[in-house]
Short mmCIF file of N, CA and C in Angstrom, two decimals:
data_model
loop_
_atom_site.label_atom_id
_atom_site.label_comp_id
_atom_site.label_asym_id
_atom_site.label_seq_id
_atom_site.Cartn_x
_atom_site.Cartn_y
_atom_site.Cartn_z
N MET D 1 91.45 97.12 85.10
CA MET D 1 92.60 98.02 85.33
C MET D 1 93.18 98.47 83.99
N LYS D 2 93.03 97.64 82.98
CA LYS D 2 93.58 98.03 81.66
C LYS D 2 92.89 99.29 81.18
N GLN D 3 91.58 99.39 81.38
CA GLN D 3 90.86 100.59 80.94
C GLN D 3 91.40 101.81 81.69
N PHE D 4 91.61 101.68 82.99
CA PHE D 4 92.12 102.80 83.78
C PHE D 4 93.50 103.22 83.28
N LYS D 5 94.34 102.23 83.02
CA LYS D 5 95.69 102.54 82.53
C LYS D 5 95.60 103.28 81.20
N HIS D 6 94.78 102.75 80.30
CA HIS D 6 94.65 103.37 78.97
C HIS D 6 94.19 104.82 79.12
N LYS D 7 93.20 105.04 79.96
CA LYS D 7 92.70 106.41 80.15
C LYS D 7 93.79 107.28 80.77
N TYR D 8 94.51 106.74 81.73
CA TYR D 8 95.57 107.50 82.40
C TYR D 8 96.64 107.92 81.40
N TYR D 9 97.08 106.96 80.59
CA TYR D 9 98.13 107.27 79.60
C TYR D 9 97.61 108.28 78.59
N GLU D 10 96.37 108.08 78.13
CA GLU D 10 95.81 109.00 77.13
C GLU D 10 95.75 110.41 77.70
N SER D 11 95.39 110.54 78.94
CA SER D 11 95.28 111.88 79.54
C SER D 11 96.67 112.51 79.64
N LYS D 12 97.70 111.71 79.88
CA LYS D 12 99.06 112.24 80.00
C LYS D 12 99.61 112.54 78.61
N LYS D 13 99.93 111.49 77.87
CA LYS D 13 100.47 111.67 76.51
C LYS D 13 100.49 110.34 75.78
N LYS D 14 100.44 110.40 74.47
CA LYS D 14 100.45 109.15 73.69
C LYS D 14 101.78 108.43 73.83
N ILE D 15 102.84 109.17 74.11
CA ILE D 15 104.16 108.55 74.27
C ILE D 15 104.13 107.54 75.42
N ALA D 16 103.37 107.85 76.45
CA ALA D 16 103.28 106.96 77.60
C ALA D 16 102.71 105.61 77.17
N VAL D 17 101.81 105.62 76.20
CA VAL D 17 101.22 104.36 75.74
C VAL D 17 102.30 103.48 75.12
N LYS D 18 103.20 104.09 74.37
CA LYS D 18 104.28 103.31 73.73
C LYS D 18 105.16 102.68 74.81
N ILE D 19 105.49 103.45 75.82
CA ILE D 19 106.35 102.93 76.90
C ILE D 19 105.63 101.82 77.66
N SER D 20 104.33 102.01 77.88
CA SER D 20 103.56 101.01 78.61
C SER D 20 103.57 99.69 77.83
N ARG D 21 103.59 99.77 76.52
CA ARG D 21 103.61 98.54 75.70
C ARG D 21 104.96 97.84 75.86
N LYS D 22 106.03 98.60 75.86
CA LYS D 22 107.37 98.00 76.00
C LYS D 22 107.52 97.39 77.39
N GLY D 23 107.12 98.14 78.40
CA GLY D 23 107.23 97.64 79.77
C GLY D 23 105.90 97.13 80.28
N ARG D 24 105.56 95.93 79.90
CA ARG D 24 104.26 95.38 80.32
C ARG D 24 104.24 95.16 81.83
N GLY D 25 105.37 94.80 82.39
CA GLY D 25 105.42 94.52 83.83
C GLY D 25 105.50 95.80 84.66
N ARG D 26 105.49 96.95 84.00
CA ARG D 26 105.58 98.22 84.75
C ARG D 26 104.23 98.56 85.36
N THR D 27 104.26 99.19 86.51
CA THR D 27 103.01 99.59 87.15
C THR D 27 102.69 101.03 86.82
N VAL D 28 101.46 101.43 87.07
CA VAL D 28 101.05 102.81 86.77
C VAL D 28 101.92 103.79 87.56
N ILE D 29 102.25 103.43 88.79
CA ILE D 29 103.05 104.34 89.63
C ILE D 29 104.43 104.53 89.00
N GLU D 30 105.04 103.43 88.53
CA GLU D 30 106.37 103.54 87.94
C GLU D 30 106.33 104.45 86.73
N VAL D 31 105.32 104.26 85.89
CA VAL D 31 105.20 105.10 84.69
C VAL D 31 104.93 106.54 85.10
N GLU D 32 104.13 106.71 86.15
CA GLU D 32 103.81 108.07 86.60
C GLU D 32 105.09 108.78 87.03
N ASN D 33 105.97 108.07 87.72
CA ASN D 33 107.22 108.68 88.17
C ASN D 33 108.07 109.10 86.97
N LYS D 34 108.09 108.26 85.96
CA LYS D 34 108.90 108.59 84.78
C LYS D 34 108.29 109.75 84.02
N PHE D 35 106.96 109.84 84.04
CA PHE D 35 106.29 110.91 83.30
C PHE D 35 105.79 112.00 84.25
N ASP D 36 106.44 112.10 85.39
CA ASP D 36 106.02 113.12 86.36
C ASP D 36 106.33 114.51 85.82
N TRP D 37 107.36 114.62 84.98
CA TRP D 37 107.75 115.93 84.45
C TRP D 37 106.89 116.33 83.27
N VAL D 38 106.16 115.38 82.69
CA VAL D 38 105.33 115.70 81.52
C VAL D 38 104.22 116.65 81.93
#
């Protein structure tokens, strides 16, 4: 799943990777909602 997350964040934006590092307990869906406007 880590590979999928990394690919997902990379496809969206590098900023998402930074947020994913801060919020390790966050799920892909939660991050997707926050970056839905990106």
